[in-house]
mmCIF file of N, CA and C in Angstrom:
data_model
loop_
_atom_site.group_PDB
_atom_site.id
_atom_site.type_symbol
_atom_site.label_atom_id
_atom_site.label_comp_id
_atom_site.label_asym_id
_atom_site.label_seq_id
_atom_site.Cartn_x
_atom_site.Cartn_y
_atom_site.Cartn_z
ATOM 1 N N MET A 8 4.242 14.437 29.568
ATOM 2 C CA MET A 8 5.236 13.293 29.607
ATOM 3 C C MET A 8 5.054 12.229 29.983
ATOM 4 N N ALA A 9 5.579 11.216 29.168
ATOM 5 C CA ALA A 9 5.429 9.542 30.065
ATOM 6 C C ALA A 9 5.832 9.380 31.072
ATOM 7 N N ASN A 10 5.584 8.889 32.164
ATOM 8 C CA ASN A 10 6.077 8.715 33.584
ATOM 9 C C ASN A 10 6.387 7.201 33.660
ATOM 10 N N HIS A 11 6.323 6.026 32.703
ATOM 11 C CA HIS A 11 6.643 5.081 32.778
ATOM 12 C C HIS A 11 7.587 4.587 32.085
ATOM 13 N N LYS A 12 8.461 3.594 31.870
ATOM 14 C CA LYS A 12 9.352 2.726 31.235
ATOM 15 C C LYS A 12 8.521 2.553 30.056
ATOM 16 N N SER A 13 7.886 1.460 29.993
ATOM 17 C CA SER A 13 6.624 1.148 29.251
ATOM 18 C C SER A 13 6.262 2.230 28.150
ATOM 19 N N SER A 14 5.493 3.065 28.729
ATOM 20 C CA SER A 14 4.919 4.156 28.304
ATOM 21 C C SER A 14 5.611 5.171 27.357
ATOM 22 N N GLU A 15 7.073 5.312 27.549
ATOM 23 C CA GLU A 15 8.080 6.020 27.084
ATOM 24 C C GLU A 15 8.491 4.652 25.883
ATOM 25 N N LYS A 16 8.767 3.552 26.144
ATOM 26 C CA LYS A 16 8.855 2.342 24.928
ATOM 27 C C LYS A 16 7.469 2.531 23.984
ATOM 28 N N ARG A 17 6.418 2.389 24.510
ATOM 29 C CA ARG A 17 5.406 2.844 23.526
ATOM 30 C C ARG A 17 5.196 3.699 22.560
ATOM 31 N N ILE A 18 5.801 4.875 22.864
ATOM 32 C CA ILE A 18 5.953 6.099 22.639
ATOM 33 C C ILE A 18 6.901 6.041 20.958
ATOM 34 N N ARG A 19 8.109 5.370 21.398
ATOM 35 C CA ARG A 19 9.013 5.052 20.275
ATOM 36 C C ARG A 19 8.627 4.120 19.509
ATOM 37 N N GLN A 20 7.984 3.591 19.941
ATOM 38 C CA GLN A 20 7.306 2.054 18.810
ATOM 39 C C GLN A 20 6.283 2.980 18.009
ATOM 40 N N THR A 21 5.426 3.555 18.545
ATOM 41 C CA THR A 21 4.798 4.173 17.554
ATOM 42 C C THR A 21 4.666 4.718 16.872
ATOM 43 N N ALA A 22 5.994 5.588 17.022
ATOM 44 C CA ALA A 22 6.581 6.737 16.502
ATOM 45 C C ALA A 22 7.067 6.078 14.929
ATOM 46 N N LYS A 23 7.695 4.720 15.630
ATOM 47 C CA LYS A 23 8.687 4.009 14.100
ATOM 48 C C LYS A 23 7.416 3.543 13.434
ATOM 49 N N ARG A 24 6.282 3.139 13.751
ATOM 50 C CA ARG A 24 5.271 2.232 12.934
ATOM 51 C C ARG A 24 4.582 3.484 12.368
ATOM 52 N N ARG A 25 4.451 4.511 12.694
ATOM 53 C CA ARG A 25 3.548 5.528 11.692
ATOM 54 C C ARG A 25 4.644 6.056 10.614
ATOM 55 N N LEU A 26 5.851 5.806 11.270
ATOM 56 C CA LEU A 26 6.388 6.280 9.889
ATOM 57 C C LEU A 26 6.325 5.301 8.833
ATOM 58 N N GLU A 27 6.759 4.206 9.419
ATOM 59 C CA GLU A 27 6.785 3.070 8.453
ATOM 60 C C GLU A 27 5.436 3.134 7.630
ATOM 61 N N ASN A 28 4.336 3.047 8.528
ATOM 62 C CA ASN A 28 2.837 3.137 7.800
ATOM 63 C C ASN A 28 2.596 4.010 6.562
ATOM 64 N N ARG A 29 3.517 5.336 6.687
ATOM 65 C CA ARG A 29 2.941 6.694 6.098
ATOM 66 C C ARG A 29 3.731 5.923 4.738
ATOM 67 N N TYR A 30 5.026 5.587 4.971
ATOM 68 C CA TYR A 30 5.869 5.208 3.773
ATOM 69 C C TYR A 30 5.477 4.402 2.706
ATOM 70 N N TRP A 31 4.819 3.419 3.194
ATOM 71 C CA TRP A 31 4.528 2.323 2.526
ATOM 72 C C TRP A 31 2.808 2.647 2.159
ATOM 73 N N ALA A 32 2.289 3.445 2.722
ATOM 74 C CA ALA A 32 0.817 3.718 2.258
ATOM 75 C C ALA A 32 1.102 4.892 0.991
ATOM 76 N N LYS A 33 2.294 5.850 1.200
ATOM 77 C CA LYS A 33 2.359 6.705 -0.115
ATOM 78 C C LYS A 33 3.024 5.983 -0.903
ATOM 79 N N THR A 34 3.708 4.831 -1.075
ATOM 80 C CA THR A 34 4.251 4.214 -1.978
ATOM 81 C C THR A 34 2.857 3.204 -2.517
ATOM 82 N N SER A 35 2.264 2.558 -1.810
ATOM 83 C CA SER A 35 1.167 2.028 -2.980
ATOM 84 C C SER A 35 0.397 2.915 -3.356
ATOM 85 N N ARG A 36 0.212 4.271 -2.987
ATOM 86 C CA ARG A 36 -1.058 4.970 -3.422
ATOM 87 C C ARG A 36 -0.173 5.411 -5.142
ATOM 88 N N ASN A 37 1.013 5.921 -4.613
ATOM 89 C CA ASN A 37 1.759 6.102 -6.218
ATOM 90 C C ASN A 37 1.926 5.147 -7.181
ATOM 91 N N ALA A 38 1.721 3.729 -6.661
ATOM 92 C CA ALA A 38 2.094 2.478 -7.728
ATOM 93 C C ALA A 38 0.798 2.522 -8.177
ATOM 94 N N VAL A 39 -0.333 2.751 -7.592
ATOM 95 C CA VAL A 39 -1.996 2.649 -8.185
ATOM 96 C C VAL A 39 -1.835 3.481 -9.323
ATOM 97 N N ARG A 40 -1.350 4.946 -8.776
ATOM 98 C CA ARG A 40 -1.660 5.935 -9.776
ATOM 99 C C ARG A 40 -0.835 5.899 -10.944
ATOM 100 N N ARG A 41 0.148 4.782 -11.088
ATOM 101 C CA ARG A 41 0.919 4.985 -12.145
ATOM 102 C C ARG A 41 0.051 4.032 -12.999
ATOM 103 N N ILE A 42 -0.118 3.042 -12.870
ATOM 104 C CA ILE A 42 -0.898 1.814 -13.142
ATOM 105 C C ILE A 42 -2.427 2.747 -13.839
ATOM 106 N N ARG A 43 -2.915 3.442 -13.158
ATOM 107 C CA ARG A 43 -4.259 3.646 -13.661
ATOM 108 C C ARG A 43 -4.054 4.982 -15.015
ATOM 109 N N LYS A 44 -2.682 5.916 -14.684
ATOM 110 C CA LYS A 44 -2.177 6.840 -15.854
ATOM 111 C C LYS A 44 -1.971 6.155 -16.927
ATOM 112 N N MET A 45 -1.539 4.775 -17.013
ATOM 113 C CA MET A 45 -0.828 4.142 -18.395
ATOM 114 C C MET A 45 -2.165 3.975 -19.064
ATOM 115 N N THR A 46 -1.865 4.111 -20.425
ATOM 116 C CA THR A 46 -2.508 3.547 -21.697
ATOM 117 C C THR A 46 -2.293 2.641 -22.439
ATOM 118 N N ASN A 47 -0.955 2.617 -22.416
ATOM 119 C CA ASN A 47 -0.749 0.810 -22.911
ATOM 120 C C ASN A 47 -0.915 -0.622 -21.991
ATOM 121 N N LYS A 48 -1.928 -0.989 -22.632
ATOM 122 C CA LYS A 48 -2.149 -2.106 -21.860
ATOM 123 C C LYS A 48 -1.220 -3.310 -21.577
ATOM 124 N N GLU A 49 -0.234 -3.765 -22.530
ATOM 125 C CA GLU A 49 0.847 -4.348 -22.279
ATOM 126 C C GLU A 49 1.705 -3.987 -21.138
ATOM 127 N N GLU A 50 2.241 -2.492 -21.169
ATOM 128 C CA GLU A 50 2.830 -2.239 -19.671
ATOM 129 C C GLU A 50 2.034 -2.299 -18.760
ATOM 130 N N ALA A 51 0.988 -1.543 -18.283
ATOM 131 C CA ALA A 51 -0.059 -2.151 -17.779
ATOM 132 C C ALA A 51 0.188 -3.703 -16.858
ATOM 133 N N LEU A 52 -0.162 -4.853 -17.839
ATOM 134 C CA LEU A 52 0.140 -6.139 -17.452
ATOM 135 C C LEU A 52 1.179 -6.156 -16.739
ATOM 136 N N ALA A 53 2.125 -5.673 -17.374
ATOM 137 C CA ALA A 53 3.470 -6.217 -16.858
ATOM 138 C C ALA A 53 3.781 -5.508 -15.229
ATOM 139 N N ALA A 54 3.329 -4.335 -15.113
ATOM 140 C CA ALA A 54 3.429 -3.543 -13.868
ATOM 141 C C ALA A 54 2.303 -4.333 -13.170
ATOM 142 N N LEU A 55 1.211 -4.989 -13.293
ATOM 143 C CA LEU A 55 0.374 -5.374 -12.571
ATOM 144 C C LEU A 55 0.249 -6.329 -11.242
ATOM 145 N N PRO A 56 1.670 -7.548 -11.736
ATOM 146 C CA PRO A 56 1.790 -8.312 -10.704
ATOM 147 C C PRO A 56 2.364 -7.782 -9.633
ATOM 148 N N LYS A 57 3.687 -6.771 -9.653
ATOM 149 C CA LYS A 57 4.270 -6.172 -8.746
ATOM 150 C C LYS A 57 3.440 -5.290 -7.401
ATOM 151 N N VAL A 58 2.724 -4.772 -8.098
ATOM 152 C CA VAL A 58 1.435 -3.842 -7.629
ATOM 153 C C VAL A 58 0.602 -4.628 -6.573
ATOM 154 N N ASP A 59 0.059 -5.541 -7.182
ATOM 155 C CA ASP A 59 -0.923 -6.743 -6.758
ATOM 156 C C ASP A 59 0.054 -7.197 -5.533
ATOM 157 N N GLN A 60 1.215 -7.845 -5.555
ATOM 158 C CA GLN A 60 1.805 -8.524 -4.582
ATOM 159 C C GLN A 60 2.209 -7.390 -3.666
ATOM 160 N N LEU A 61 2.324 -6.434 -3.628
ATOM 161 C CA LEU A 61 2.576 -5.069 -2.777
ATOM 162 C C LEU A 61 1.175 -5.044 -1.972
ATOM 163 N N LEU A 62 0.108 -5.100 -2.769
ATOM 164 C CA LEU A 62 -1.501 -4.524 -1.893
ATOM 165 C C LEU A 62 -1.547 -5.423 -0.789
ATOM 166 N N ASP A 63 -0.780 -7.004 -1.190
ATOM 167 C CA ASP A 63 -1.355 -8.235 -0.888
ATOM 168 C C ASP A 63 -0.346 -8.352 0.597
ATOM 169 N N ARG A 64 0.646 -7.905 0.363
ATOM 170 C CA ARG A 64 1.671 -7.679 1.730
ATOM 171 C C ARG A 64 1.234 -6.311 2.577
ATOM 172 N N LEU A 65 0.662 -5.296 2.243
ATOM 173 C CA LEU A 65 0.134 -4.256 3.171
ATOM 174 C C LEU A 65 -1.188 -4.992 3.767
ATOM 175 N N GLY A 66 -1.754 -5.407 2.880
ATOM 176 C CA GLY A 66 -3.047 -5.875 3.578
ATOM 177 C C GLY A 66 -2.626 -7.035 4.760
ATOM 178 N N ARG A 67 -1.498 -7.916 4.491
ATOM 179 C CA ARG A 67 -1.330 -8.546 5.551
ATOM 180 C C ARG A 67 -0.854 -8.480 6.913
ATOM 181 N N LYS A 68 -0.171 -7.184 6.462
ATOM 182 C CA LYS A 68 0.584 -6.516 7.488
ATOM 183 C C LYS A 68 -0.305 -5.439 8.332
ATOM 184 N N GLY A 69 -1.361 -5.205 7.580
ATOM 185 C CA GLY A 69 -2.355 -4.391 8.308
ATOM 186 C C GLY A 69 -2.004 -2.483 8.175
ATOM 187 N N VAL A 70 -1.208 -2.343 7.151
ATOM 188 C CA VAL A 70 -0.998 -0.893 6.457
ATOM 189 C C VAL A 70 -2.213 -0.692 6.101
ATOM 190 N N ILE A 71 -2.766 -1.413 5.440
ATOM 191 C CA ILE A 71 -4.558 -0.997 4.492
ATOM 192 C C ILE A 71 -4.995 -2.274 4.736
ATOM 193 N N SER A 72 -6.597 -2.361 5.218
ATOM 194 C CA SER A 72 -7.031 -3.553 5.487
ATOM 195 C C SER A 72 -7.059 -4.754 4.348
ATOM 196 N N LYS A 73 -7.102 -5.792 4.468
ATOM 197 C CA LYS A 73 -7.496 -6.988 3.283
ATOM 198 C C LYS A 73 -8.350 -6.619 2.406
ATOM 199 N N ASN A 74 -9.438 -5.946 2.864
ATOM 200 C CA ASN A 74 -10.500 -5.613 1.456
ATOM 201 C C ASN A 74 -10.377 -4.618 1.084
ATOM 202 N N LYS A 75 -9.584 -3.710 1.411
ATOM 203 C CA LYS A 75 -9.147 -2.405 0.837
ATOM 204 C C LYS A 75 -8.423 -3.079 -0.875
ATOM 205 N N ALA A 76 -7.202 -3.431 0.325
ATOM 206 C CA ALA A 76 -6.238 -4.367 -0.859
ATOM 207 C C ALA A 76 -6.733 -5.280 -2.077
ATOM 208 N N ARG A 77 -8.062 -5.887 -1.831
ATOM 209 C CA ARG A 77 -8.902 -6.958 -2.734
ATOM 210 C C ARG A 77 -9.431 -5.559 -4.038
ATOM 211 N N ASN A 78 -9.944 -4.865 -3.093
ATOM 212 C CA ASN A 78 -10.715 -3.692 -3.912
ATOM 213 C C ASN A 78 -9.992 -3.088 -4.749
ATOM 214 N N LEU A 79 -8.437 -2.791 -4.169
ATOM 215 C CA LEU A 79 -7.834 -2.072 -4.852
ATOM 216 C C LEU A 79 -7.334 -3.040 -6.123
ATOM 217 N N LYS A 80 -7.127 -4.203 -5.897
ATOM 218 C CA LYS A 80 -6.740 -5.148 -7.168
ATOM 219 C C LYS A 80 -7.680 -4.908 -7.986
ATOM 220 N N SER A 81 -9.095 -5.501 -7.665
ATOM 221 C CA SER A 81 -10.063 -5.696 -8.514
ATOM 222 C C SER A 81 -10.210 -4.213 -9.586
ATOM 223 N N LYS A 82 -10.472 -3.122 -8.760
ATOM 224 C CA LYS A 82 -10.261 -1.744 -9.564
ATOM 225 C C LYS A 82 -9.222 -1.934 -10.779
ATOM 226 N N LEU A 83 -8.129 -1.887 -10.081
ATOM 227 C CA LEU A 83 -7.056 -2.141 -11.118
ATOM 228 C C LEU A 83 -7.111 -2.900 -12.395
ATOM 229 N N ALA A 84 -7.462 -4.136 -12.506
ATOM 230 C CA ALA A 84 -7.655 -5.273 -12.953
ATOM 231 C C ALA A 84 -9.095 -4.822 -13.855
ATOM 232 N N ARG A 85 -9.822 -4.162 -13.673
ATOM 233 C CA ARG A 85 -11.103 -3.745 -14.373
ATOM 234 C C ARG A 85 -10.402 -2.613 -15.385
ATOM 235 N N HIS A 86 -9.434 -1.928 -14.967
ATOM 236 C CA HIS A 86 -9.128 -0.559 -15.478
ATOM 237 C C HIS A 86 -8.151 -1.057 -16.546
ATOM 238 N N ILE A 87 -7.373 -2.282 -16.476
ATOM 239 C CA ILE A 87 -6.646 -2.695 -17.344
ATOM 240 C C ILE A 87 -7.453 -3.429 -18.395
ATOM 241 N N ASN A 88 -8.476 -3.862 -18.268
ATOM 242 C CA ASN A 88 -9.400 -4.931 -19.466
ATOM 243 C C ASN A 88 -10.105 -3.781 -19.908
ATOM 244 N N ALA A 89 -10.055 -2.634 -19.208
ATOM 245 C CA ALA A 89 -10.905 -1.876 -20.285
ATOM 246 C C ALA A 89 -10.233 -0.957 -21.168
ATOM 247 N N ILE A 90 -8.779 -0.754 -20.913
ATOM 248 C CA ILE A 90 -7.488 0.051 -21.858
ATOM 249 C C ILE A 90 -7.865 -0.577 -23.227
ATOM 250 N N GLY A 91 -8.172 -1.782 -23.273
ATOM 251 C CA GLY A 91 -7.979 -2.410 -24.734
ATOM 252 C C GLY A 91 -9.150 -2.132 -25.814
ATOM 253 N N LYS A 92 -10.231 -1.766 -25.154
ATOM 254 C CA LYS A 92 -11.593 -1.630 -25.622
ATOM 255 C C LYS A 92 -11.742 -0.386 -25.902
#
């Protein structure tokens, strides 16, 4: 049990951040999975900018690292380019 006001506040803040981070991590995973399942190149190209924006924002906010965001974007682009072949 926390003994100081500051530690009680820190516990509240941590719980709130954890819930937000879980939500955004799950949302981004689902968005990436959705694009990876697509077999139509036009649909995938239309959905890619939204997912790229999402990954960039999560990288900036620290939910995922910037490098992970870049790696995911790169892999999605490679996947979409390979669909047409």
